[in-house]
Every structure is written in C-alpha cells, then in structure tokens.
Short mmCIF file of C-alpha atoms in Angstrom, two decimals:
data_model
loop_
_atom_site.label_atom_id
_atom_site.label_comp_id
_atom_site.label_asym_id
_atom_site.label_seq_id
_atom_site.Cartn_x
_atom_site.Cartn_y
_atom_site.Cartn_z
CA MET A 3 0.00 0.00 0.00
CA GLN A 4 1.35 3.37 -1.03
CA GLN A 5 2.49 5.70 1.71
CA LEU A 6 4.00 9.17 1.77
CA PHE A 7 7.04 9.69 3.97
CA ARG A 8 8.83 12.69 5.30
CA THR A 9 12.26 12.95 6.82
CA ARG A 10 13.56 15.78 8.99
CA LEU A 11 17.16 15.03 8.07
CA ILE A 12 16.65 15.77 4.39
CA TYR A 13 14.46 18.72 5.34
CA SER A 14 17.27 20.32 7.32
CA ILE A 15 19.74 19.88 4.45
CA ILE A 16 17.40 21.34 1.83
CA LEU A 17 16.27 24.12 4.15
CA PHE A 18 19.92 25.07 4.67
CA LEU A 19 20.51 25.26 0.91
CA SER A 20 17.24 27.03 0.21
CA THR A 21 18.19 29.96 2.45
CA PHE A 22 20.67 30.98 -0.24
CA LEU A 23 18.59 30.41 -3.35
CA SER A 24 17.40 33.98 -3.77
CA PHE A 25 20.92 35.47 -3.81
CA HIS A 26 22.21 37.17 -6.96
CA LEU A 27 25.62 36.27 -8.27
CA PRO A 28 28.24 38.47 -6.60
CA GLY A 29 30.21 40.79 -8.85
CA VAL A 30 28.00 40.23 -11.91
CA GLU A 31 25.42 42.69 -13.23
CA ASP A 32 21.84 41.50 -13.52
CA SER A 33 20.78 40.08 -16.92
CA ASP A 34 18.43 37.52 -18.42
CA LEU A 35 21.21 34.95 -18.19
CA VAL A 36 22.25 35.65 -14.63
CA SER A 37 18.85 36.38 -13.09
CA ARG A 38 17.39 32.98 -14.06
CA HIS A 39 20.07 31.04 -12.14
CA SER A 40 20.71 31.02 -8.40
CA ARG A 41 23.70 29.87 -6.41
CA PRO A 42 24.27 27.65 -4.57
CA SER A 43 22.63 24.90 -6.61
CA ILE A 44 22.87 21.12 -6.55
CA SER A 45 22.46 18.44 -9.23
CA ALA A 46 22.43 14.64 -9.02
CA GLY A 47 23.45 12.43 -11.94
CA ARG A 48 23.27 8.67 -12.25
CA PHE A 49 26.24 7.97 -9.97
CA HIS A 50 27.71 11.42 -9.31
CA SER A 51 26.69 14.79 -7.89
CA HIS A 52 27.65 18.46 -8.15
CA LEU A 53 27.25 21.41 -5.80
CA LEU A 54 27.87 24.87 -7.23
CA ASP A 55 28.53 27.19 -4.31
CA GLN A 56 27.64 30.86 -3.89
CA ASN A 57 30.98 31.96 -5.37
CA GLY A 58 30.66 29.86 -8.53
CA VAL A 59 33.09 27.18 -7.35
CA LEU A 60 32.10 23.61 -8.21
CA TRP A 61 32.26 20.77 -5.67
CA SER A 62 31.82 17.23 -6.97
CA TRP A 63 31.66 13.68 -5.63
CA GLY A 64 30.74 10.12 -6.61
CA SER A 65 31.71 8.00 -9.61
CA ASN A 66 34.39 9.52 -11.83
CA ILE A 67 35.15 6.65 -14.20
CA TYR A 68 34.52 8.90 -17.23
CA GLY A 69 35.91 12.08 -15.70
CA GLN A 70 32.44 13.44 -14.98
CA LEU A 71 33.63 15.22 -11.82
CA ALA A 72 35.94 17.56 -13.83
CA THR A 73 38.89 16.88 -11.53
CA GLY A 74 41.32 16.23 -14.39
CA ASP A 75 41.49 12.52 -13.59
CA THR A 76 39.19 9.52 -13.09
CA THR A 77 39.58 9.06 -9.33
CA GLN A 78 36.35 8.33 -7.45
CA HIS A 79 35.53 10.65 -4.55
CA PHE A 80 33.29 9.70 -1.63
CA SER A 81 33.10 13.25 -0.32
CA PRO A 82 32.89 16.63 -2.09
CA ILE A 83 36.09 17.83 -3.75
CA GLU A 84 36.66 21.26 -5.26
CA SER A 85 36.82 20.60 -9.00
CA LEU A 86 36.29 23.88 -10.90
CA HIS A 87 37.58 27.07 -9.30
CA SER A 88 37.12 29.94 -11.76
CA GLY A 89 33.90 31.37 -10.32
CA GLU A 90 32.49 31.84 -13.83
CA TRP A 91 29.99 29.00 -13.54
CA ILE A 92 26.35 29.88 -13.00
CA LYS A 93 24.87 26.40 -13.53
CA VAL A 94 26.17 22.82 -13.61
CA THR A 95 23.92 19.84 -14.30
CA ALA A 96 24.84 16.16 -13.95
CA GLY A 97 23.76 13.61 -16.56
CA GLY A 98 24.13 9.86 -16.63
CA PHE A 99 27.89 9.67 -17.09
CA HIS A 100 28.65 13.24 -18.13
CA SER A 101 28.14 16.79 -16.91
CA VAL A 102 27.27 20.13 -18.50
CA GLY A 103 28.04 23.63 -17.30
CA LEU A 104 26.90 27.14 -18.23
CA LYS A 105 29.24 30.10 -17.73
CA ASN A 106 28.27 33.70 -17.08
CA ASP A 107 29.46 34.63 -20.58
CA GLY A 108 26.70 32.49 -22.15
CA THR A 109 28.92 29.59 -23.22
CA ILE A 110 28.22 25.90 -22.57
CA TRP A 111 30.90 23.42 -21.53
CA VAL A 112 30.79 19.61 -21.24
CA TRP A 113 32.93 16.87 -19.71
CA GLY A 114 32.81 13.15 -18.81
CA GLY A 115 31.74 10.27 -21.06
CA ASN A 116 31.10 10.75 -24.78
CA THR A 117 29.93 7.28 -25.81
CA PHE A 118 26.73 8.75 -27.26
CA GLY A 119 27.87 12.23 -28.31
CA GLN A 120 27.11 13.91 -24.99
CA LEU A 121 30.21 16.09 -25.40
CA ALA A 122 29.13 17.37 -28.85
CA ARG A 123 32.15 16.01 -30.72
CA GLU A 124 33.07 12.77 -32.47
CA SER A 125 36.80 12.58 -31.81
CA VAL A 126 36.72 12.35 -27.99
CA LEU A 127 35.89 9.25 -25.93
CA VAL A 128 36.09 10.88 -22.48
CA SER A 129 37.19 14.24 -21.11
CA THR A 130 38.20 14.91 -17.52
CA ILE A 131 38.19 18.69 -18.13
CA PRO A 132 35.48 20.98 -19.57
CA LEU A 133 35.25 21.35 -23.36
CA GLN A 134 33.25 24.15 -25.00
CA VAL A 135 30.22 23.30 -27.11
CA GLY A 136 30.71 25.18 -30.38
CA ASN A 137 31.48 28.90 -30.29
CA ASP A 138 28.06 30.32 -29.43
CA SER A 139 27.71 32.58 -26.40
CA ASP A 140 23.96 33.19 -26.40
CA TRP A 141 22.87 30.21 -24.28
CA LEU A 142 20.43 30.89 -21.44
CA ASP A 143 20.01 27.44 -19.91
CA VAL A 144 20.99 23.79 -20.28
CA GLU A 145 19.86 20.47 -18.80
CA ALA A 146 21.48 17.04 -18.99
CA GLY A 147 19.53 13.81 -19.50
CA ARG A 148 21.01 10.36 -19.17
CA ASN A 149 22.90 10.44 -22.48
CA TYR A 150 21.75 13.70 -24.09
CA ASN A 151 21.50 17.44 -23.43
CA ILE A 152 18.94 20.11 -24.20
CA ALA A 153 19.73 23.82 -24.14
CA LEU A 154 17.81 27.09 -24.50
CA LYS A 155 19.09 30.11 -26.42
CA SER A 156 18.31 33.77 -25.80
CA ASP A 157 16.25 33.88 -29.01
CA GLY A 158 13.77 31.35 -27.57
CA THR A 159 14.98 28.35 -29.58
CA LEU A 160 15.67 24.86 -28.22
CA TRP A 161 18.73 22.82 -29.17
CA GLY A 162 19.90 19.31 -28.33
CA TRP A 163 22.66 16.78 -28.88
CA GLY A 164 23.65 13.28 -27.75
CA LEU A 165 21.71 10.03 -27.93
CA ASN A 166 18.35 10.28 -29.71
CA SER A 167 17.23 6.73 -28.88
CA GLU A 168 13.71 7.73 -27.79
CA SER A 169 13.04 10.87 -29.87
CA GLN A 170 14.46 13.12 -27.16
CA LEU A 171 15.95 15.41 -29.83
CA GLU A 172 13.99 14.72 -33.02
CA PRO A 173 11.70 11.94 -34.31
CA ALA A 174 13.87 8.81 -34.09
CA ASP A 175 14.01 5.95 -36.57
CA GLN A 176 13.67 2.95 -34.25
CA THR A 177 14.94 0.60 -36.98
CA LEU A 178 18.41 2.15 -36.81
CA ASP A 179 21.21 0.76 -34.67
CA ILE A 180 21.56 2.63 -31.39
CA LEU A 181 24.87 4.22 -32.42
CA ASP A 182 23.26 5.49 -35.62
CA ARG A 183 20.89 7.54 -33.49
CA VAL A 184 23.68 9.65 -32.00
CA ILE A 185 23.66 13.39 -32.78
CA PHE A 186 27.11 14.91 -32.22
CA ASN A 187 26.40 18.54 -33.07
CA PRO A 188 23.58 20.61 -31.54
CA ILE A 189 20.42 20.60 -33.67
CA GLN A 190 17.37 22.80 -33.27
CA ILE A 191 14.39 21.04 -31.69
CA MET A 192 11.43 22.32 -33.72
CA PRO A 193 11.35 25.77 -35.39
CA ASP A 194 9.50 27.51 -32.54
CA THR A 195 11.04 30.60 -30.95
CA ASP A 196 8.84 31.02 -27.88
CA TRP A 197 10.41 28.54 -25.46
CA VAL A 198 11.24 29.95 -22.01
CA ASP A 199 12.32 27.02 -19.80
CA ILE A 200 13.30 23.35 -20.00
CA GLU A 201 12.93 20.15 -17.97
CA VAL A 202 14.78 16.90 -18.71
CA GLY A 203 14.24 13.32 -17.53
CA GLU A 204 16.40 10.28 -18.27
CA PHE A 205 14.66 9.47 -21.57
CA HIS A 206 11.94 12.12 -21.95
CA ALA A 207 12.02 15.90 -21.95
CA GLY A 208 9.74 18.90 -21.71
CA ALA A 209 9.71 22.66 -22.10
CA TYR A 210 7.57 25.67 -21.28
CA LYS A 211 6.36 28.14 -23.88
CA SER A 212 5.80 31.83 -23.24
CA ASP A 213 2.03 31.24 -23.14
CA GLY A 214 2.48 29.01 -20.07
CA THR A 215 1.85 25.68 -21.83
CA PHE A 216 4.15 22.72 -21.18
CA TRP A 217 5.17 20.40 -24.01
CA THR A 218 6.68 16.93 -23.71
CA TRP A 219 8.48 14.46 -25.98
CA GLY A 220 10.69 11.34 -25.86
CA ARG A 221 10.01 7.90 -24.38
CA HIS A 222 6.30 7.29 -23.95
CA ASN A 223 5.95 3.59 -23.13
CA GLU A 224 4.54 4.10 -19.63
CA GLY A 225 2.58 7.31 -20.03
CA GLN A 226 5.36 9.57 -18.78
CA LEU A 227 4.54 12.30 -21.33
CA GLY A 228 1.18 12.90 -19.67
CA ARG A 229 -0.81 12.77 -22.89
CA ASP A 230 -1.85 10.54 -25.76
CA GLY A 231 -0.28 10.56 -29.20
CA ALA A 232 3.14 10.48 -30.82
CA PRO A 233 6.39 10.76 -28.85
CA PHE A 234 7.47 14.07 -30.39
CA PRO A 235 6.37 17.44 -28.95
CA ALA A 236 2.79 18.08 -28.02
CA CYS A 237 1.17 20.00 -25.21
CA VAL A 238 0.45 18.09 -22.01
CA ILE A 239 -3.28 17.37 -22.01
CA GLY A 240 -5.49 15.44 -19.64
CA SER A 241 -7.30 17.98 -17.51
CA ASP A 242 -8.29 21.63 -17.40
CA VAL A 243 -5.74 22.18 -14.63
CA LYS A 244 -2.92 24.63 -15.31
CA PHE A 245 0.46 23.48 -14.04
CA THR A 246 3.19 25.88 -12.95
CA GLN A 247 5.98 23.43 -12.08
CA TYR A 248 7.11 20.09 -13.52
CA ALA A 249 9.71 17.44 -12.65
CA LEU A 250 10.65 14.61 -15.01
CA GLY A 251 12.22 11.39 -13.70
CA TYR A 252 13.18 8.05 -15.21
CA ARG A 253 9.75 6.98 -16.47
CA HIS A 254 7.37 9.14 -14.46
CA SER A 255 6.62 12.83 -14.05
CA LEU A 256 5.35 15.19 -11.34
CA ALA A 257 3.64 18.57 -11.48
CA ILE A 258 2.28 21.27 -9.17
CA SER A 259 -0.91 22.99 -10.26
CA GLU A 260 -1.56 26.72 -10.22
CA ALA A 261 -3.59 26.11 -7.05
CA GLY A 262 -0.59 24.40 -5.43
CA TYR A 263 -1.82 20.79 -5.63
CA LEU A 264 0.34 17.79 -6.47
CA TYR A 265 -0.15 15.68 -9.64
CA ALA A 266 1.80 12.75 -11.10
CA TRP A 267 1.71 10.28 -14.01
CA GLY A 268 3.73 7.61 -15.82
CA PHE A 269 5.43 4.41 -14.64
CA ASN A 270 4.18 3.35 -11.20
CA SER A 271 5.88 0.02 -10.43
CA ASP A 272 6.92 1.08 -6.92
CA GLY A 273 4.22 3.62 -6.15
CA GLN A 274 6.30 6.58 -7.38
CA VAL A 275 3.18 8.22 -8.81
CA GLY A 276 1.84 8.35 -5.25
CA ASP A 277 -1.86 7.72 -5.95
CA GLY A 278 -2.14 4.66 -3.70
CA THR A 279 -1.86 2.14 -6.56
CA LEU A 280 0.81 0.44 -8.66
CA GLN A 281 -1.00 1.21 -11.91
CA ASP A 282 0.71 3.24 -14.65
CA ARG A 283 -1.01 6.55 -15.43
CA SER A 284 -0.98 8.13 -18.89
CA ILE A 285 -2.49 11.49 -17.91
CA PRO A 286 -1.89 13.76 -14.90
CA ARG A 287 -3.50 12.31 -11.78
CA LEU A 288 -4.20 14.23 -8.57
CA VAL A 289 -1.98 12.87 -5.79
CA ASP A 290 -2.93 15.29 -3.05
CA GLY A 291 -5.64 17.93 -3.25
CA THR A 292 -5.54 19.14 0.35
CA ALA A 293 -2.02 20.37 1.11
CA LYS A 294 -0.19 23.01 -0.91
CA TRP A 295 3.18 22.08 -2.47
CA ARG A 296 6.09 24.30 -3.47
CA ALA A 297 8.84 22.03 -4.88
CA ILE A 298 9.10 18.60 -6.54
CA SER A 299 11.77 16.23 -7.83
CA ALA A 300 11.36 12.91 -9.64
CA GLY A 301 14.01 10.21 -9.27
CA THR A 302 14.38 6.85 -10.95
CA LEU A 303 11.70 4.94 -9.02
CA HIS A 304 10.92 7.38 -6.23
CA SER A 305 9.65 10.95 -5.81
CA THR A 306 10.26 13.80 -3.40
CA ALA A 307 8.35 16.99 -2.70
CA ILE A 308 8.27 19.93 -0.31
CA GLN A 309 5.01 21.26 1.09
CA GLU A 310 4.45 24.97 1.66
CA ASN A 311 4.85 24.36 5.40
CA GLY A 312 8.44 23.23 4.77
CA THR A 313 7.99 19.50 5.37
CA ILE A 314 9.66 17.01 3.00
CA TRP A 315 7.72 14.03 1.64
CA LEU A 316 9.11 10.97 -0.14
CA TRP A 317 7.43 7.94 -1.76
CA GLY A 318 8.14 5.05 -4.08
CA ASP A 319 11.08 2.63 -4.13
CA ASN A 320 13.28 2.38 -1.03
CA ASP A 321 15.61 -0.49 -1.98
CA TRP A 322 18.65 1.77 -1.53
CA GLY A 323 17.28 3.89 1.32
CA GLN A 324 16.01 6.65 -0.97
CA LEU A 325 13.13 7.41 1.39
CA GLY A 326 15.34 7.84 4.45
CA PHE A 327 13.71 4.95 6.32
CA PRO A 328 15.80 1.73 6.55
CA ASP A 329 12.84 -0.49 7.49
CA VAL A 330 10.52 0.50 4.62
CA MET A 331 10.66 -1.09 1.15
CA ASP A 332 8.08 0.83 -0.94
#
C-alpha cells in the first residue's frame, strides 16, 4: 500500500541550501542569463553529484570513471572535492555519465563520457576537463539527461545533442542501430522561438512556452509524457488544470498545479506516482488535493516533494534507502 514519507534530516539539508537560493551572483550585473540562475545549486546524476557554491566554485563527488567530476582525472571521490575554481559557472547539471556547465558569458561546456555524443564532438571518448560546445555565447540554460543534453538560447529556440534513442531530440528511426541515433552537433528542436524554460528526464524531456503551456516528448511507453499521441512534442493534455511546475524522472513525471496541488503520471511500479496504486497513469492524476506544495523532484523509481509548510515528503522505491527509512521497502 502506497504511503508518503517525510524525513527531517533531508528537510534540514534542503532548508539550509534554500536559504541561499534567492541570492544574486556576486560581482555580476543583472541580466536575463544571470537572473534565471541562483547559487548555490545542486544536481544529481546517475552515480555522481555536483554542488555549485555561492561563489561559482564547483564541488563534486561520486563515480568519476569517465571524468564526470571535472577533476582532471578519473579518481572516485566519496566526499565533495573542489573541482572547478574559476567562479564563472552559473549552472552545472549532472547527466548519466557526463556533466554540462553554463558560464556567465553564455557559453556551454561539457565533460565526462562521450559514448553517445554527450560532449558534442566525435573525436573524444572521455574528457576529464570541460570542453566548450561550439562557439556560441547566447545560451540561457541547459539540462542534462542520461545520455543527451537540451539547451535554451536567448532567441527562444531549443537545441539538443547526444543520444536520440527515444526521440528526445527529433523523431527517431527505431529501426536504426543505437549508435546510428547519436547526434554529435547541436540541432534545433522544432522551429518555434517562444520557449522559455526546459525540464529533462532520463529518456523524456519537456519545455515551457511563453504562453504558459508545457510540451513533452521522448520515451512514452509508460505514459510519462502525460498525454496521448506520438512521442514528439505536443502539449500536455489530460485535464483543465494549469500546471506551474514540472519534474521529469526516469519513467514518471510530477507537477504542481496553479492552485498548489500535487499531480503525477507515468510508470508506477513502486508507487512513485503516489496515488495509492501500482497502476501506470498516462495522464496527470491528482496525488494530493488538500495540502499546498512548493517544490518537486522525480528520481528513478521514487519521488520527493516539499510542502508549503516546509515538510519534506518521499514515496516510491526504497531499496537503496532513498526514502530515508531503513525499514521500509516501498
């Protein structure tokens, strides 16, 4: 039976970080690029994590077999180590086995594994130091999926590169060999120029338009796109509810409505949708219509959320202690 859990330990950690999230970057004038990113920020990849501190210094830990920690080597670190020191970084996001960073000059940099073109070049297998993506300096945002990246430019266009196995970047030909679905150089995702924000899961992605609508694309085998139809971009449909916040996980998705209520849909093998069942949901389903929620995050087989009163709630798979309770399975 599905249960929602909360843990004070995680609450204290997140509350500590959240006290800094409204700070502007020191020493940098306000701009569209700078104002949309806050420091410190934290990002979790498949087996590694990054913390970008208030001064733009990157701290990294976890697996480093592909150089995804940007330490200049492949040594694993069980505790945070200072990896990038320049102070120019305004965002760093961890993918499956690679990482992506955005500098305050509008350039994007990548490092780690390049098996599927995550580093936007064909001639490199791994890189333990950051490499620039092209020569453009008009990037506003970037997010890393498991083996792909999606980025937003200042002109409102979306771009992507890496593995296109599930139509994460463009309609994929499923008859091709997996390596033939690799895109090494950034390509524009649709001709639209009114995109304002992006969200990325392991194999599916989404983005907001300036009219407030949210569009999804990519893997759609368990309803994680929140709508019917083809895997390439379409607006999330399923109710008359307007959503203001989304989080995309491995095969499921979460959202907070304009009224502050929690919704979820997609793969539900371990109760990660949180509706009291183990049934997959193909359209947004109300999880809780009583409390108000302010933040959400979707993991592989579990979910986390913060209520407006500051309490942290977790549900879904607990095989590795994701819920913070050693005696609870799911």
